[in-house]
XYZ file of C-alpha atoms in Angstrom:
341
model
C 4.024 7.838 -1.493
C 7.455 8.599 -2.786
C 8.692 12.083 -2.117
C 8.960 14.444 -5.062
C 12.317 14.394 -6.789
C 14.637 17.397 -6.834
C 14.191 19.619 -9.875
C 17.031 21.646 -11.431
C 16.248 24.737 -13.474
C 18.280 25.703 -16.531
C 18.222 28.892 -18.639
C 20.185 28.941 -21.858
C 22.262 32.097 -22.521
C 24.705 33.139 -25.216
C 27.495 35.713 -24.771
C 27.804 38.536 -27.360
C 31.079 38.931 -29.230
C 33.828 40.836 -27.427
C 35.022 44.200 -28.800
C 38.621 42.931 -29.125
C 37.741 40.571 -31.952
C 39.135 41.710 -35.360
C 36.584 43.579 -37.466
C 37.166 41.644 -40.672
C 34.236 41.320 -43.036
C 32.075 44.040 -41.317
C 28.802 42.915 -42.958
C 29.205 39.324 -41.645
C 30.168 40.633 -38.179
C 27.039 42.763 -38.056
C 24.914 39.800 -39.118
C 26.529 37.564 -36.477
C 26.090 40.199 -33.798
C 22.417 40.619 -34.676
C 21.883 36.858 -34.641
C 23.578 36.468 -31.269
C 21.523 39.317 -29.827
C 18.366 37.614 -31.062
C 19.487 34.381 -29.374
C 19.918 36.242 -26.088
C 16.432 37.755 -26.366
C 14.897 34.395 -27.268
C 16.655 32.650 -24.384
C 15.329 35.272 -21.970
C 11.781 34.745 -23.232
C 11.958 30.941 -23.475
C 10.475 29.051 -20.515
C 13.115 27.522 -18.306
C 13.603 23.828 -18.936
C 12.818 21.572 -15.995
C 14.875 18.423 -15.761
C 13.009 15.268 -14.655
C 13.619 13.993 -11.131
C 16.507 11.567 -10.705
C 15.579 7.880 -10.943
C 16.603 6.918 -7.402
C 13.942 6.931 -4.689
C 13.951 9.780 -2.223
C 12.466 9.770 1.251
C 11.744 12.207 4.026
C 10.651 11.839 7.619
C 7.119 12.759 6.513
C 6.579 9.517 4.592
C 8.414 6.948 6.691
C 6.735 4.351 8.888
C 8.698 2.507 11.565
C 8.086 -1.210 12.086
C 9.688 -3.431 14.688
C 10.952 -6.623 13.045
C 12.411 -9.257 15.369
C 13.012 -6.622 18.018
C 14.773 -4.148 15.719
C 13.176 -0.896 14.553
C 13.343 -0.192 10.816
C 11.876 2.712 8.816
C 10.101 1.959 5.535
C 8.931 4.355 2.873
C 5.162 4.709 2.483
C 4.249 4.447 -1.203
C 0.928 5.243 -2.833
C 1.117 5.202 -6.597
C -2.282 4.306 -7.992
C -4.749 6.740 -6.439
C -5.878 9.951 -8.091
C -5.716 12.432 -6.477
C -2.703 11.482 -4.377
C -3.529 9.263 -1.419
C -4.525 11.064 1.744
C -2.272 9.749 4.471
C -0.052 10.781 7.333
C 2.908 8.694 8.446
C 4.752 9.669 11.615
C 7.122 7.338 13.437
C 5.025 4.257 14.323
C 1.637 5.608 13.220
C -0.057 5.556 9.812
C -3.411 7.233 9.195
C -5.187 7.083 5.849
C -8.486 8.460 4.607
C -10.761 7.141 1.875
C -11.019 10.490 0.080
C -12.780 11.264 -3.203
C -11.505 8.304 -5.192
C -13.026 5.416 -7.111
C -14.921 3.148 -4.694
C -12.946 0.039 -5.536
C -9.659 1.877 -5.061
C -10.064 4.247 -2.130
C -6.633 4.982 -0.737
C -4.101 2.156 -1.058
C -0.568 2.305 0.330
C 2.430 -0.021 0.488
C 5.761 -0.128 2.265
C 8.892 0.410 0.193
C 12.622 0.087 0.700
C 13.447 3.779 0.303
C 16.633 4.900 -1.423
C 18.254 1.494 -1.020
C 15.538 -0.432 -2.786
C 16.048 0.633 -6.362
C 13.082 1.493 -8.546
C 10.116 -0.147 -10.171
C 9.284 -3.688 -9.144
C 12.159 -3.842 -6.644
C 11.043 -0.939 -4.503
C 8.448 -2.831 -2.434
C 9.393 -4.322 0.940
C 8.576 -8.003 1.485
C 8.133 -9.715 4.841
C 8.259 -13.435 5.594
C 5.253 -14.490 7.669
C 5.308 -18.278 8.025
C 6.053 -19.204 11.632
C 5.871 -15.563 12.685
C 3.563 -13.331 14.685
C 2.134 -9.974 13.576
C 0.979 -7.394 16.091
C -0.535 -3.928 15.584
C -3.090 -1.521 17.057
C -5.983 -0.259 14.944
C -8.553 2.511 15.404
C -11.785 1.827 13.482
C -13.883 4.484 15.216
C -14.195 6.533 11.983
C -14.819 3.528 9.691
C -18.576 3.052 9.442
C -21.076 1.048 7.419
C -20.127 0.132 3.837
C -16.478 1.030 4.509
C -13.556 -1.374 4.637
C -10.278 -0.669 6.421
C -7.833 -3.354 5.345
C -4.345 -4.465 6.288
C -3.295 -7.259 3.960
C -0.395 -8.878 2.140
C 0.163 -9.566 -1.564
C 2.916 -11.307 -3.521
C 4.036 -8.194 -5.386
C 5.209 -7.722 -8.010
C 2.765 -9.596 -10.190
C 4.190 -11.708 -13.015
C 3.149 -11.567 -16.668
C 2.787 -14.448 -19.169
C 6.429 -14.069 -20.218
C 7.612 -14.535 -16.633
C 8.698 -10.921 -16.101
C 7.258 -8.491 -13.519
C 3.959 -7.089 -14.804
C 3.159 -3.402 -14.315
C -0.556 -4.086 -14.724
C -3.263 -1.579 -15.525
C -2.338 0.579 -12.536
C 1.265 0.875 -13.729
C 2.860 0.024 -10.390
C 3.228 -3.791 -10.361
C 0.245 -4.201 -8.034
C -1.517 -7.552 -7.980
C -4.014 -9.346 -5.768
C -6.440 -12.269 -5.654
C -9.207 -10.230 -7.324
C -7.104 -9.236 -10.347
C -7.304 -5.525 -9.534
C -5.237 -3.828 -12.229
C -5.329 -6.971 -14.359
C -2.719 -9.081 -12.542
C -3.360 -12.031 -10.206
C -1.276 -12.984 -7.167
C -1.478 -14.585 -3.737
C -3.133 -12.566 -0.980
C -3.472 -12.797 2.796
C -6.094 -10.514 4.348
C -5.060 -9.938 7.953
C -8.054 -7.670 8.550
C -10.911 -6.235 6.505
C -13.152 -4.364 8.896
C -15.311 -1.491 9.992
C -16.923 -0.681 13.336
C -19.462 -3.497 12.930
C -17.619 -6.509 11.511
C -14.175 -7.938 10.779
C -13.017 -10.568 8.322
C -9.795 -12.586 7.942
C -9.183 -14.382 4.637
C -6.292 -16.205 2.947
C -6.570 -16.324 -0.875
C -4.869 -19.182 -2.726
C -4.018 -19.113 -6.443
C -3.731 -21.600 -9.299
C 0.072 -21.318 -9.639
C 2.930 -20.839 -7.153
C 4.034 -17.311 -6.213
C 6.680 -15.825 -8.468
C 5.136 -17.343 -11.598
C 2.450 -16.241 -14.016
C -0.970 -16.865 -12.438
C -4.147 -17.339 -14.469
C -6.649 -17.295 -11.581
C -7.021 -17.034 -7.795
C -9.729 -17.694 -5.233
C -11.478 -14.311 -5.233
C -13.555 -14.921 -2.103
C -10.842 -16.656 -0.142
C -11.342 -18.865 2.895
C -13.014 -16.027 4.792
C -14.093 -15.977 8.431
C -16.282 -13.097 9.625
C -16.308 -12.335 13.353
C -20.100 -12.065 13.156
C -20.289 -15.759 12.344
C -18.569 -16.446 15.686
C -20.277 -13.927 17.965
C -22.612 -10.995 17.391
C -21.050 -9.246 20.406
C -17.430 -10.214 19.809
C -16.562 -7.063 17.853
C -19.008 -4.164 17.534
C -19.510 -0.516 18.449
C -20.931 -0.666 21.974
C -19.765 -0.888 25.572
C -21.327 -4.343 25.876
C -19.128 -5.762 23.089
C -16.028 -7.765 23.945
C -14.094 -5.483 21.596
C -15.659 -2.012 21.474
C -14.662 -0.572 18.095
C -15.366 2.967 19.236
C -11.890 2.704 20.768
C -8.549 1.326 19.496
C -7.707 -2.343 20.012
C -4.742 -4.617 19.317
C -4.773 -7.498 16.846
C -2.250 -10.322 17.255
C -2.127 -12.744 14.321
C 0.069 -15.854 14.382
C 0.924 -17.973 11.339
C 1.484 -21.328 13.020
C 3.587 -23.816 11.066
C 4.439 -27.481 11.396
C 7.366 -28.771 9.348
C 7.338 -25.603 7.200
C 3.627 -25.950 6.449
C 0.932 -23.518 7.606
C -1.510 -25.350 9.889
C -3.338 -22.536 11.670
C -3.917 -18.772 11.644
C -4.523 -17.664 15.220
C -6.150 -14.307 15.996
C -6.440 -12.461 19.286
C -8.179 -9.099 19.580
C -7.192 -7.334 22.799
C -8.646 -4.261 24.459
C -7.680 -3.620 28.053
C -8.374 -6.837 29.950
C -10.754 -8.187 27.291
C -9.709 -10.756 24.674
C -11.650 -12.118 21.688
C -9.740 -15.084 20.224
C -10.443 -17.181 17.133
C -8.650 -19.319 14.570
C -9.223 -18.464 10.920
C -8.493 -22.046 9.907
C -9.968 -23.187 6.666
C -9.276 -26.764 5.676
C -5.752 -27.942 6.356
C -5.311 -28.441 2.625
C -6.220 -24.816 1.907
C -3.905 -23.458 4.599
C -1.073 -25.647 3.336
C -1.387 -24.002 -0.079
C -0.582 -20.619 1.507
C 2.725 -21.843 2.953
C 4.997 -20.958 0.040
C 3.677 -17.405 -0.344
C 4.019 -16.729 3.390
C 7.482 -18.287 3.454
C 8.769 -16.370 0.413
C 7.627 -12.975 1.706
C 4.708 -10.683 0.899
C 4.247 -6.922 0.602
C 2.356 -5.182 3.404
C -0.570 -3.192 2.018
C -2.977 -0.733 3.651
C -6.282 0.398 2.203
C -9.519 2.130 3.152
C -12.342 2.063 0.622
C -16.081 1.652 0.330
C -19.256 2.899 -1.311
C -22.938 1.943 -1.266
C -24.148 -0.954 0.863
C -24.527 -3.166 -2.216
C -20.769 -2.926 -2.757
C -19.885 -3.947 0.802
C -22.683 -6.359 1.698
C -20.170 -9.232 1.811
C -18.754 -7.643 4.978
C -21.849 -5.982 6.450
C -24.687 -8.382 5.717
C -24.506 -10.167 9.094
C -24.294 -6.932 11.096
C -27.380 -5.294 9.582
C -25.237 -2.229 8.974
C -26.686 0.139 6.333
C -25.658 3.389 4.652
C -22.985 4.638 2.264
C -19.317 4.964 3.166
C -18.406 8.674 3.524
C -15.296 10.168 1.949
C -14.205 11.234 5.443
C -13.816 7.615 6.618
C -10.315 7.071 7.993
C -8.341 4.449 9.887
C -5.222 4.589 12.056
C -2.611 1.823 12.422
C -0.040 2.008 15.217
C 2.895 -0.013 16.587
C 3.210 -2.654 13.862
C 5.628 -5.452 14.696
C 6.615 -8.834 13.267
C 8.475 -11.428 15.312
C 9.392 -15.091 15.272
C 7.185 -17.359 17.321
């Protein structure tokens, strides 16, 4: 969330006439003096005018998240522009924590990474990362993300593009787009993780037109793979699970390419000495469609949201998880890195 801009306060004042001025036309001088005195009184009573914040982005250490990209640390601004009230999050060095809060179920708290003061404003402020032929690594804590909640780390081809070919602000006013047309704008999406304590899903979402152009439709469901379809004990909230979601674990996701074409999405979940590995490989044709979006660069997005079970059954149905997602649900991401393979 961009830091508040600096505000400058102004109070208008008017100086009374000096006694050394010639006293010609006494009646007019008295009238002018009375008028100037009235201006002074009015200016003292008038509320001080507040200038709008300057257009450039401003950052502070409180809303910067450090990523390691190809072995080099870089700080990015955490932006959250579409949630009301303001997103509940804490960014400190390499750690980002966000809470669902009292927001619309389909919104929750959504955050992006921005370029800070050097990124300009509007559609240019969002950081983009190339993923094809690269490996993503991060640690996640899902211990406070229960049934009917979804903690997501995903990528979208922001900004969305309108019919005229220009960046589209969309209904949320911040150029957001995704494969479910949230805010009214479609774009390519790669879901690295959508999860709670009981299940996890990985899903690429292809669209009808290439990234960077106006898109009329996308694959809403995506080529999804739920860990529950692989193993009931692969990821769950118990000591007997390979990955015990009551404790943090590391997710390593590799976008394997061959001749600049995506051929496989490899996933490894690691916790201590335990590893749960799987490939979220849809058909080769579907994966190949994702190549251009991953090669061009996508915006890293974080979200935690949820509601009643009926809203989240697509994630929870195989786990038998029931109950509503509480407003207190929160997730923590740590040590995010991107490197060439």
